[in-house]
XYZ file of C-alpha atoms in Angstrom:
591
model
C 96.709 122.448 90.163
C 98.653 120.979 87.344
C 97.400 119.488 84.129
C 99.105 117.032 81.885
C 98.597 118.185 78.313
C 97.548 115.672 75.706
C 99.760 115.353 72.667
C 97.964 116.502 69.555
C 97.764 114.399 66.434
C 100.602 116.427 64.987
C 102.981 114.883 67.499
C 105.884 112.755 66.363
C 105.735 109.232 65.163
C 107.935 106.828 67.056
C 111.465 107.121 65.785
C 112.635 104.162 63.688
C 115.966 104.053 65.484
C 114.196 103.923 68.874
C 111.958 101.097 67.720
C 114.910 99.025 66.568
C 116.751 99.364 69.836
C 116.023 96.373 72.035
C 115.538 96.555 75.768
C 118.904 94.805 76.202
C 120.720 97.441 74.145
C 119.103 100.256 76.094
C 119.963 98.478 79.340
C 123.608 98.183 78.303
C 123.781 101.946 77.818
C 122.528 102.432 81.391
C 125.695 102.451 83.586
C 124.067 100.900 86.645
C 122.168 98.349 84.592
C 125.268 97.372 82.605
C 127.309 96.826 85.781
C 124.596 94.715 87.425
C 124.026 92.660 84.282
C 127.753 92.076 83.824
C 128.089 90.938 87.445
C 125.156 88.520 87.224
C 126.369 87.070 83.912
C 129.836 86.582 85.383
C 128.420 84.767 88.413
C 126.267 82.551 86.196
C 129.166 81.675 83.883
C 131.462 80.821 86.788
C 128.759 78.635 88.290
C 127.802 76.803 85.125
C 131.450 76.279 84.160
C 132.470 75.116 87.635
C 133.308 71.527 86.446
C 136.055 73.054 84.296
C 136.986 76.242 86.146
C 136.743 75.266 89.831
C 140.118 74.421 91.427
C 138.713 71.226 92.981
C 135.497 69.268 93.294
C 132.856 70.477 95.751
C 133.525 67.743 98.319
C 137.264 67.158 97.849
C 138.959 67.378 101.242
C 142.566 68.039 102.132
C 143.490 67.713 105.818
C 146.470 69.993 105.293
C 144.098 72.724 104.102
C 141.818 72.796 107.146
C 140.967 76.456 107.840
C 143.561 77.510 105.291
C 143.953 81.311 105.045
C 142.655 83.093 101.945
C 144.702 84.541 99.099
C 146.956 81.536 98.680
C 147.759 79.884 95.371
C 145.893 76.691 96.210
C 142.938 78.279 98.030
C 142.157 81.850 96.860
C 139.330 82.173 99.408
C 140.730 79.787 101.979
C 139.628 76.367 103.221
C 136.765 75.312 105.488
C 136.712 73.194 108.642
C 137.127 69.925 106.695
C 139.782 71.178 104.266
C 137.477 71.817 101.313
C 138.184 74.770 99.016
C 135.656 77.562 99.713
C 135.915 79.049 96.205
C 135.173 75.683 94.594
C 132.177 75.082 96.840
C 130.780 78.531 96.078
C 131.220 77.981 92.333
C 129.563 74.563 92.457
C 126.889 75.938 94.771
C 125.984 78.593 92.197
C 124.385 75.904 90.071
C 122.120 74.804 92.912
C 121.224 78.399 93.748
C 120.446 79.286 90.128
C 118.269 76.189 89.771
C 116.339 77.139 92.896
C 115.778 80.696 91.623
C 114.549 79.489 88.244
C 112.086 77.093 89.888
C 110.691 79.931 92.009
C 110.395 82.222 88.995
C 108.797 79.699 86.628
C 106.202 78.549 89.165
C 105.273 82.055 90.342
C 105.110 83.539 86.820
C 103.111 80.628 85.413
C 100.524 80.636 88.169
C 100.421 84.361 88.909
C 100.430 85.773 85.382
C 97.959 83.225 84.013
C 95.451 83.726 86.812
C 95.942 87.494 86.761
C 95.228 87.688 83.034
C 92.069 85.603 83.365
C 90.789 87.420 86.464
C 91.455 90.887 85.066
C 89.991 90.165 81.641
C 86.913 88.127 82.540
C 86.263 89.529 86.055
C 83.138 88.052 87.654
C 83.161 84.953 89.851
C 86.595 83.808 88.745
C 88.098 87.103 89.937
C 86.287 86.840 93.273
C 87.552 83.310 93.894
C 91.072 84.196 92.720
C 91.220 87.201 95.026
C 90.196 85.019 97.963
C 92.780 82.357 97.125
C 95.441 85.027 96.702
C 94.631 86.544 100.097
C 94.767 83.122 101.755
C 98.140 82.244 100.206
C 99.653 85.606 101.141
C 98.551 85.130 104.746
C 100.414 81.810 105.062
C 103.750 81.831 106.949
C 106.203 80.804 104.249
C 109.140 79.646 106.313
C 106.862 77.555 108.557
C 105.431 75.811 105.490
C 108.929 75.071 104.198
C 109.918 73.540 107.528
C 106.750 71.412 107.509
C 107.510 70.341 103.942
C 111.015 69.282 104.986
C 109.500 66.974 107.579
C 107.396 65.314 104.875
C 109.840 65.175 101.946
C 113.272 65.528 103.484
C 115.990 67.712 101.907
C 114.239 68.336 98.575
C 115.258 71.780 97.276
C 113.128 71.420 94.128
C 109.953 70.862 96.129
C 110.815 73.615 98.598
C 111.418 76.184 95.862
C 108.241 75.144 94.015
C 106.260 75.775 97.201
C 107.962 79.147 97.597
C 107.038 79.925 93.979
C 103.431 79.156 94.856
C 103.652 81.526 97.817
C 105.133 84.236 95.560
C 102.566 83.824 92.774
C 100.016 86.243 94.374
C 102.443 89.143 93.853
C 102.324 88.510 90.094
C 98.581 87.886 90.245
C 97.796 91.203 91.915
C 100.178 93.124 89.666
C 98.899 91.635 86.404
C 95.242 91.789 87.389
C 95.422 95.503 88.239
C 97.048 96.302 84.880
C 94.624 94.139 82.880
C 91.587 95.715 84.554
C 92.734 99.074 83.208
C 93.678 97.780 79.769
C 90.509 95.777 79.061
C 88.460 98.973 78.780
C 90.731 100.582 76.183
C 89.242 101.341 72.802
C 91.757 99.217 70.900
C 90.642 96.165 72.882
C 87.016 96.902 72.000
C 88.053 97.343 68.372
C 89.743 93.936 68.420
C 86.526 92.386 69.708
C 84.505 94.125 66.996
C 86.665 92.739 64.197
C 86.092 89.229 65.530
C 89.323 88.350 67.334
C 88.928 85.607 69.926
C 89.599 86.268 73.600
C 92.845 84.223 73.632
C 94.182 86.234 70.678
C 93.215 89.538 72.277
C 94.853 88.525 75.553
C 97.976 87.230 73.844
C 98.387 90.098 71.395
C 97.148 93.174 73.237
C 96.680 92.530 76.949
C 99.775 90.406 77.578
C 101.900 92.960 75.736
C 100.690 95.648 78.140
C 101.772 93.703 81.249
C 105.180 92.604 79.991
C 107.079 95.503 81.555
C 105.810 95.131 85.145
C 106.207 91.337 84.929
C 109.842 91.647 83.821
C 110.592 94.119 86.591
C 108.862 92.012 89.236
C 110.780 88.949 88.021
C 114.079 90.595 88.971
C 112.846 91.101 92.531
C 111.494 87.543 92.714
C 114.889 86.176 91.659
C 116.480 88.192 94.460
C 113.927 86.801 96.909
C 114.604 83.277 95.597
C 118.305 83.599 96.392
C 117.507 84.829 99.887
C 115.005 82.071 100.662
C 117.214 79.316 99.206
C 120.137 80.543 101.275
C 117.878 80.749 104.309
C 116.564 77.208 103.857
C 120.069 75.777 103.548
C 121.301 77.954 106.391
C 118.649 76.396 108.651
C 119.905 72.948 107.655
C 116.827 72.067 105.575
C 118.736 71.609 102.332
C 120.542 68.611 100.871
C 123.950 68.316 102.606
C 125.331 66.399 99.622
C 124.711 69.351 97.284
C 126.727 72.523 97.941
C 124.935 75.844 97.816
C 125.621 79.384 98.957
C 123.401 78.910 102.006
C 125.098 75.700 103.106
C 128.552 77.254 102.700
C 127.391 80.206 104.796
C 126.015 77.898 107.495
C 129.209 75.843 107.636
C 131.389 78.957 107.768
C 129.289 80.447 110.558
C 129.649 77.260 112.615
C 133.412 77.547 112.193
C 133.650 81.316 112.690
C 135.836 81.095 115.813
C 138.460 79.069 113.946
C 138.220 80.845 110.580
C 136.800 84.360 110.836
C 137.239 85.258 107.160
C 135.458 82.146 105.916
C 132.002 83.584 106.573
C 132.803 86.713 104.578
C 132.794 85.109 101.109
C 129.353 83.412 101.056
C 127.785 86.410 102.800
C 129.367 88.730 100.223
C 128.276 86.755 97.157
C 124.720 86.375 98.469
C 124.431 90.080 99.352
C 125.954 91.343 96.110
C 123.815 89.056 93.943
C 120.594 90.083 95.694
C 121.612 93.745 95.412
C 122.417 93.299 91.709
C 118.977 91.814 91.013
C 117.218 94.617 92.913
C 119.186 97.349 91.140
C 118.688 95.597 87.802
C 114.936 95.624 88.432
C 115.076 99.369 89.041
C 117.087 99.883 85.857
C 114.636 97.767 83.863
C 111.812 99.927 85.173
C 113.596 103.080 83.996
C 114.456 101.591 80.603
C 110.971 100.228 79.927
C 109.311 103.455 81.029
C 111.622 105.392 78.758
C 110.739 103.098 75.846
C 107.013 103.432 76.554
C 107.304 107.201 76.343
C 109.429 109.095 73.861
C 112.812 109.660 75.380
C 114.280 113.140 75.484
C 117.023 113.523 72.922
C 120.569 114.050 74.149
C 121.361 117.757 74.337
C 124.045 117.527 71.648
C 121.716 115.845 69.174
C 118.912 118.303 69.931
C 121.217 121.230 69.243
C 122.410 119.617 66.028
C 118.887 119.010 64.714
C 117.749 122.524 65.631
C 120.858 124.103 64.093
C 120.409 122.147 60.872
C 116.737 123.102 60.591
C 117.510 126.761 61.277
C 120.338 126.793 58.751
C 117.870 125.667 56.116
C 115.563 128.623 56.946
C 117.724 131.303 58.610
C 114.978 133.900 58.241
C 112.956 132.049 60.873
C 115.400 132.769 63.680
C 113.756 134.411 66.716
C 116.055 137.430 66.553
C 114.762 138.285 63.083
C 111.233 138.920 64.381
C 109.896 141.944 66.219
C 106.722 141.740 68.341
C 103.778 143.980 67.648
C 103.846 147.147 69.761
C 100.170 147.020 70.762
C 99.928 143.265 71.383
C 100.176 141.744 74.837
C 101.178 138.360 73.341
C 103.050 138.112 70.060
C 104.052 134.861 68.407
C 106.566 135.443 65.639
C 107.830 132.910 63.123
C 107.207 129.954 65.454
C 108.443 126.669 64.070
C 108.058 123.378 65.926
C 109.331 119.980 64.868
C 109.937 116.446 66.088
C 112.806 114.047 65.382
C 112.023 111.869 62.394
C 115.275 109.921 62.195
C 118.987 110.199 62.847
C 119.340 113.450 60.876
C 115.776 114.455 60.036
C 113.233 116.718 61.678
C 109.522 116.458 60.996
C 108.249 120.037 61.148
C 104.626 120.386 62.297
C 104.290 124.161 62.812
C 105.667 126.352 60.030
C 106.498 129.965 60.851
C 103.283 130.988 62.647
C 102.597 134.640 63.539
C 99.917 135.482 66.095
C 98.978 138.630 68.040
C 96.673 138.804 71.043
C 95.749 142.160 72.569
C 94.507 142.929 76.060
C 90.802 142.294 76.495
C 90.671 140.301 73.247
C 89.455 136.737 72.776
C 91.443 135.256 69.915
C 90.074 132.049 68.424
C 92.470 129.489 66.985
C 90.517 127.077 64.796
C 91.265 124.254 62.412
C 90.878 120.548 61.942
C 92.435 118.019 64.281
C 96.166 117.799 63.720
C 96.487 121.295 62.289
C 98.863 122.436 65.039
C 96.533 124.460 67.288
C 97.451 122.728 70.507
C 101.141 122.816 69.636
C 100.992 126.615 69.566
C 98.988 126.775 72.804
C 101.435 124.502 74.600
C 104.350 126.520 73.234
C 102.965 129.634 74.905
C 102.550 127.678 78.136
C 105.960 126.012 77.895
C 104.285 122.589 78.022
C 105.410 121.030 74.765
C 106.243 117.308 74.866
C 109.788 116.552 75.937
C 110.898 115.474 72.474
C 109.573 118.627 70.771
C 112.100 120.899 69.056
C 111.548 124.665 68.789
C 113.227 125.293 65.456
C 112.782 129.033 65.295
C 110.755 132.079 66.151
C 109.817 133.669 69.445
C 106.922 134.066 71.859
C 106.845 137.585 73.257
C 104.951 138.535 76.415
C 104.965 142.302 76.862
C 107.887 142.427 74.455
C 110.039 139.818 76.254
C 110.791 136.481 74.561
C 109.609 133.562 76.704
C 111.458 131.014 74.569
C 114.775 132.759 75.116
C 114.454 132.751 78.913
C 113.268 129.577 80.672
C 113.141 131.327 84.041
C 110.874 134.010 82.575
C 108.623 131.267 81.193
C 108.408 129.571 84.620
C 107.575 132.857 86.355
C 104.896 133.712 83.802
C 103.183 130.324 83.793
C 100.478 130.148 86.439
C 100.883 133.816 87.312
C 100.544 135.876 84.147
C 99.456 133.006 81.879
C 96.788 130.549 83.044
C 95.412 127.409 81.439
C 91.900 125.965 81.160
C 92.171 122.342 79.931
C 89.892 120.317 77.702
C 88.998 117.463 80.067
C 87.886 118.918 83.419
C 87.493 115.640 85.317
C 90.891 114.225 84.319
C 92.642 117.408 85.443
C 91.439 117.192 89.034
C 93.245 114.835 91.404
C 90.695 112.309 92.769
C 92.691 111.940 95.994
C 92.095 115.498 97.224
C 89.065 117.715 97.736
C 88.288 120.534 95.343
C 89.165 123.111 97.974
C 92.512 121.525 98.832
C 93.564 121.552 95.191
C 92.469 125.131 94.599
C 94.210 126.380 97.728
C 97.407 124.501 96.904
C 97.448 125.887 93.366
C 96.841 129.481 94.456
C 99.402 129.436 97.273
C 101.979 127.965 94.897
C 101.958 131.178 92.860
C 100.925 133.712 95.497
C 102.464 133.891 98.963
C 99.275 134.406 100.950
C 97.947 132.794 104.153
C 95.787 129.709 103.790
C 92.732 131.398 105.283
C 92.986 134.321 102.880
C 93.355 131.928 99.946
C 90.237 130.021 101.023
C 88.174 133.205 101.329
C 89.293 134.407 97.909
C 88.573 131.052 96.257
C 85.147 130.744 97.860
C 84.266 134.140 96.426
C 85.518 133.114 93.003
C 83.567 129.859 93.107
C 80.423 131.883 93.729
C 81.413 134.224 90.916
C 81.774 131.402 88.395
C 78.250 130.231 89.104
C 78.609 127.615 91.850
C 75.643 128.131 94.173
C 77.017 126.505 97.320
C 80.788 127.171 97.307
C 81.371 125.951 100.871
C 79.872 122.547 100.119
C 81.692 122.147 96.783
C 84.911 123.180 98.500
C 84.692 120.045 100.657
C 83.725 117.645 97.859
C 85.975 115.299 95.900
C 86.092 115.541 92.072
C 83.967 112.416 91.563
C 81.180 114.069 93.567
C 80.690 116.986 91.167
C 79.458 117.172 87.570
C 81.558 117.860 84.484
C 80.182 121.382 84.121
C 80.913 122.151 87.763
C 84.426 120.713 87.370
C 85.035 123.037 84.422
C 83.908 126.003 86.520
C 86.272 124.895 89.271
C 89.171 124.847 86.799
C 88.217 128.293 85.486
C 88.148 129.506 89.089
C 91.625 128.075 89.638
C 92.875 129.709 86.426
C 91.644 133.240 87.258
C 92.492 133.068 90.981
C 96.092 134.125 90.365
C 94.807 137.188 88.425
C 96.569 136.346 85.145
C 96.740 138.613 82.111
C 96.253 135.802 79.578
C 94.223 132.588 79.596
C 94.914 129.707 77.217
C 91.665 127.738 76.892
C 92.117 124.458 75.028
C 88.711 123.167 73.882
C 87.128 124.217 77.204
C 83.595 123.149 76.205
C 84.199 119.955 74.222
C 83.419 117.573 77.096
C 80.230 119.436 78.130
C 76.659 119.258 76.946
C 75.153 122.118 74.933
C 73.460 123.900 77.856
C 76.581 123.849 80.012
C 78.681 124.936 77.022
C 76.639 128.094 76.692
C 76.977 128.827 80.412
C 80.756 128.353 80.358
C 81.144 130.570 77.285
C 79.082 133.290 78.924
C 81.243 132.990 82.033
C 84.432 133.404 80.000
C 82.975 136.456 78.267
C 82.021 138.059 81.575
C 85.444 137.397 83.089
C 87.066 139.004 80.056
C 84.928 142.123 80.465
C 85.447 142.359 84.223
C 89.189 141.735 84.322
C 90.357 142.810 80.870
C 91.781 139.366 80.215
C 93.382 138.395 76.941
C 92.366 134.914 75.872
C 93.413 132.352 73.284
C 90.580 129.911 72.622
C 91.700 126.720 70.887
C 88.737 124.992 69.267
C 87.422 123.344 66.132
C 83.871 124.496 66.823
C 83.050 127.490 64.633
C 79.842 128.031 66.563
C 81.871 128.721 69.686
C 84.106 131.079 67.709
C 81.123 133.033 66.389
C 79.636 133.283 69.883
C 82.597 134.535 71.900
C 85.679 135.435 69.844
C 86.726 138.871 68.589
C 89.478 137.727 66.234
C 90.021 134.332 64.663
C 92.994 132.610 63.031
C 92.377 129.571 60.825
C 95.070 126.880 60.804
C 95.768 124.173 58.286
C 98.750 121.780 58.250
C 100.773 123.864 60.712
C 100.155 127.236 59.027
C 97.714 130.071 59.580
C 95.929 130.395 56.266
C 93.606 133.246 57.233
C 93.011 135.665 60.101
C 90.640 138.515 60.742
C 87.774 139.732 62.847
C 84.943 137.276 63.334
C 82.302 139.178 61.354
C 84.506 139.579 58.267
C 85.693 135.998 58.309
C 82.172 134.556 58.596
C 80.624 136.842 55.994
C 83.434 136.947 53.405
C 86.106 134.269 53.956
C 89.082 134.777 51.661
C 90.725 131.339 51.817
C 89.220 128.241 50.222
C 89.966 126.147 53.333
C 88.068 128.617 55.531
C 85.104 128.389 53.189
C 85.223 124.588 53.437
C 85.198 124.783 57.234
C 82.214 127.118 57.207
C 80.329 124.961 54.737
C 80.980 121.796 56.736
C 79.849 123.525 59.925
C 76.615 124.687 58.277
C 76.015 121.192 56.910
C 76.348 119.741 60.390
C 73.928 122.317 61.811
C 71.343 121.545 59.104
C 71.726 117.787 59.656
C 71.221 118.233 63.413
C 68.067 120.271 62.814
């Protein structure tokens, strides 16, 4: 099993330089995207400027140029069966093809996005009717409808492409609706409703902004489909013979292929390359927009420069200057973590933390939200966000520095160091049964037969308090309770027989009764297996109940550490006293 760690409040703010960079600028730095964009712009310019750049008019004939060979001064791509210049017809035809693509895109985006926004946001009867209409439209044979339309209207490319846009609109509808259904339940949307914003303003400001990326990407594919269908319509002879287009040039060249074999190459090549460019551009846009939605990893050179500058400012924090404790299983020494804050700045969020965890010890790490607790836990696990910078210090497991050896970190994670996450239900894949996930996770770190893994996990499920392990083994995550899901994750964590467990708020999502049961389970596992444990929490009641040693964090520093009894009876730091007082006040208010 794998868990995606949440980024704590101490994570980085979005970099100003990243915010200022437009999608276009990021696309231009993408080699594939830049090439595709340059090709499409070149094609568009040549088409739009055809009255001035084309060697001749689209229908100018020259009997001496019938089936003229390519690569001549007068006819770079040769002549067709009636002596017309193929290059000129392709350039003039670009205008017709571009117009057809734009009609398809405008119609499909207008109808699909609008209906998708309304159906996803309001749901109810409108969504039901829209889904039915969408299914009906998608079941219609498009090319048959276009042929029937030709019979009624004649060679009308505008009408044909508008109908094709209508047939394409359900792709936008389904895409937008699925995104909006997920977005409408977000807390920021509820907050906008609470402050009195109208539905149109919420949709325009929040919801529409969330669907912009998939709509832009889908638009690139629709433009590619528009070129293909327009070429296909003209190739079948359903277009306007008086207006040149790529499809009509292809059809004419194919009819004349026995007299001019190279003539068919040029329209086929321009159609294929343009469709390919749109498809690849859509893929590049997806990569660029995903990278902008999530913090992009810094280039290696810039990362090294920022880390070197931060270490030069505090050379005493270098990992080599720290020695782990001899009796500690896990030693954190001088750990400093930061995030890029600008072109030359680093925002440091963990400042030289020291931490020792001994075998059989439960070490509590407490503090307010944003104090840096989870940053330390994820550092030990090697699960820091991609943009995080380790500015100094070391994390020693049995005297060996995990930060200095990535391979050692990978071998330790899941085998010697296990993780119990905060949200049990979100860390189980809804597509697989509980048993399948547990078996897959165990066999990923231990080379044992599947049957042996199942027997071991069934025994562990019984040990962690699940009364009918065989039944739970066959259930999906949505069929079990939150407390049972947390026990399943604890079972998965201890199955590999680790030496250390990192438990990040393991009881926060559980009710009080289940919290007590989970804490008792962790205590019993510690006593049975001699596990070391780091318990990340802000609940001092949990610390008092289960921990042996506690470290109090504030603003990225450990301000006090000691055994639980001493810290609760005689706290030395003013911040610790404030935490204890606030906890007691909450307990009195609850009573």
